[in-house]
Amino acid sequence: MLVSIVIPCYNSEQTIEKVVDLCMEEFDKMKDFECEMILVNDFSKDKTFEAIRRAAAKYDNVTGVNLAKNFGQHAAIMAGLHYVHGDYVMAMDDDLQNHPSQIPQFLDKAAEGYDVVFGVFKERHFSAWKNFTGAVSRFLLFKMIDRPKNIQMGSFWLARRFVIDKALEYEGNSAFVQLLFFRTTHNVANIEIDHFDRAVGSSNYTFRKGLKLFMSMINYSDFPLRFAEYLGALFSGVGFIAAVIVFIMKLVHPSMQAGWPSIMCTLLILFGFAFLILGILGEYIGRVLFTVNRSPQYVVRDVVGTTDQAMEAGVKTQKNDKENV
């Protein structure tokens, strides 16, 4: 059985070849599985693609994909998914925090009949700030997204091929790969995995990038729209009740004067929520605009390795066929 491993790479010149070597060693131990690796360079600032070229030259089951600019981790994964051939597809990080030694655990869990398996860290080795923001985003996503109960997502995952094929039908600009899986199946499981220390450097995921990724959930849920609707109804009701109370108090105490501070506070609160609702609507309209004008998820600049060789072979075959005709 063939397992395709997709790895989005960004500034991983010093680690990606080690990741590939460890994956190959792991599959050498398994008799029932073979692997192919698709390494996607997301316009790294260092010599990551040169390292990918070396890996592709060393192993005939490694394909390197070079993007024309930085599109983000999930766009890079979507690019890599277009090159997979395996019965199972895995994704993992390029920094050895997702360690190849844990691949057999995913395959064993999938053998129980699950369509998607997410790895969840037993203990998270992130900073306190990243742990906090991660907990907040997970809580909100769990409330907004239709998903199985008690299932957590992670960057280290395995999915059956039919799930990947359905995910590839998504043509929107802002992809969130794990959320696409829940559109296809709820036959999902978690396994506990170890969180290894980063081999080199620090995380490339800034707060801005994390927030951008979180906001992409708008493509997969109408909860913010419904929340805005409920919020508008709530404040309209509160405003009406407050107006009735003020009117009655004015009848009972004619000398009562309306307080300017209370009016200003009310206006600030209501206008604040009005702009919040307009912002949510604007996000949806913006996503529709990007989809309608067909902004690309990614753009491939170069491809090296087995896929490139197969394409060249296909061109030669077509040429020979024409000559024979």
mmCIF file of N, CA, C and O in Angstrom, residues 6 28 54 76 89 129 137 140 148 153 170 197 204 238 283:
data_model
loop_
_atom_site.group_PDB
_atom_site.id
_atom_site.type_symbol
_atom_site.label_atom_id
_atom_site.label_comp_id
_atom_site.label_asym_id
_atom_site.label_seq_id
_atom_site.Cartn_x
_atom_site.Cartn_y
_atom_site.Cartn_z
ATOM 1 N N VAL A 6 3.018 14.578 2.303
ATOM 2 C CA VAL A 6 3.126 15.952 1.816
ATOM 3 C C VAL A 6 3.716 16.817 2.932
ATOM 4 O O VAL A 6 3.200 16.821 4.054
ATOM 5 N N ASP A 28 11.301 1.644 5.534
ATOM 6 C CA ASP A 28 12.118 0.446 5.300
ATOM 7 C C ASP A 28 11.811 -0.650 6.325
ATOM 8 O O ASP A 28 11.993 -1.843 6.052
ATOM 9 N N ARG A 54 18.321 18.078 -3.777
ATOM 10 C CA ARG A 54 19.251 17.025 -3.376
ATOM 11 C C ARG A 54 18.494 15.790 -2.909
ATOM 12 O O ARG A 54 18.873 14.651 -3.219
ATOM 13 N N ALA A 76 0.235 25.560 0.425
ATOM 14 C CA ALA A 76 1.327 24.671 0.018
ATOM 15 C C ALA A 76 0.897 23.210 0.111
ATOM 16 O O ALA A 76 1.243 22.388 -0.754
ATOM 17 N N VAL A 89 -2.800 9.396 2.518
ATOM 18 C CA VAL A 89 -2.038 10.637 2.375
ATOM 19 C C VAL A 89 -1.785 11.199 3.767
ATOM 20 O O VAL A 89 -2.699 11.260 4.590
ATOM 21 N N TRP A 129 2.227 32.063 25.381
ATOM 22 C CA TRP A 129 1.347 32.862 24.519
ATOM 23 C C TRP A 129 0.756 32.019 23.401
ATOM 24 O O TRP A 129 -0.432 32.095 23.109
ATOM 25 N N SER A 137 -8.342 29.615 19.855
ATOM 26 C CA SER A 137 -8.769 29.323 18.483
ATOM 27 C C SER A 137 -9.425 27.955 18.396
ATOM 28 O O SER A 137 -10.426 27.788 17.683
ATOM 29 N N LEU A 140 -13.027 28.255 19.764
ATOM 30 C CA LEU A 140 -13.932 28.921 18.835
ATOM 31 C C LEU A 140 -14.233 28.048 17.620
ATOM 32 O O LEU A 140 -15.377 27.968 17.162
ATOM 33 N N PRO A 148 -17.067 16.043 14.567
ATOM 34 C CA PRO A 148 -17.351 15.060 15.621
ATOM 35 C C PRO A 148 -16.941 15.613 16.995
ATOM 36 O O PRO A 148 -15.969 16.370 17.103
ATOM 37 N N MET A 153 -7.865 18.819 16.008
ATOM 38 C CA MET A 153 -7.116 18.841 14.760
ATOM 39 C C MET A 153 -5.638 19.059 15.044
ATOM 40 O O MET A 153 -5.265 19.543 16.106
ATOM 41 N N TYR A 170 -12.194 21.732 -3.676
ATOM 42 C CA TYR A 170 -12.333 23.090 -3.144
ATOM 43 C C TYR A 170 -11.508 24.055 -3.988
ATOM 44 O O TYR A 170 -10.325 23.838 -4.212
ATOM 45 N N ASP A 197 11.116 18.547 20.151
ATOM 46 C CA ASP A 197 11.624 19.914 20.067
ATOM 47 C C ASP A 197 12.009 20.244 18.638
ATOM 48 O O ASP A 197 12.431 19.389 17.865
ATOM 49 N N ASN A 204 7.880 29.784 12.288
ATOM 50 C CA ASN A 204 7.611 30.778 11.254
ATOM 51 C C ASN A 204 6.177 31.294 11.322
ATOM 52 O O ASN A 204 5.809 32.175 10.551
ATOM 53 N N VAL A 238 -32.671 45.110 23.889
ATOM 54 C CA VAL A 238 -32.201 45.847 25.073
ATOM 55 C C VAL A 238 -32.455 47.348 24.886
ATOM 56 O O VAL A 238 -32.886 48.041 25.820
ATOM 57 N N GLU A 283 -16.010 40.491 5.423
ATOM 58 C CA GLU A 283 -15.148 39.322 5.250
ATOM 59 C C GLU A 283 -15.791 38.315 4.289
ATOM 60 O O GLU A 283 -15.134 37.770 3.405
#
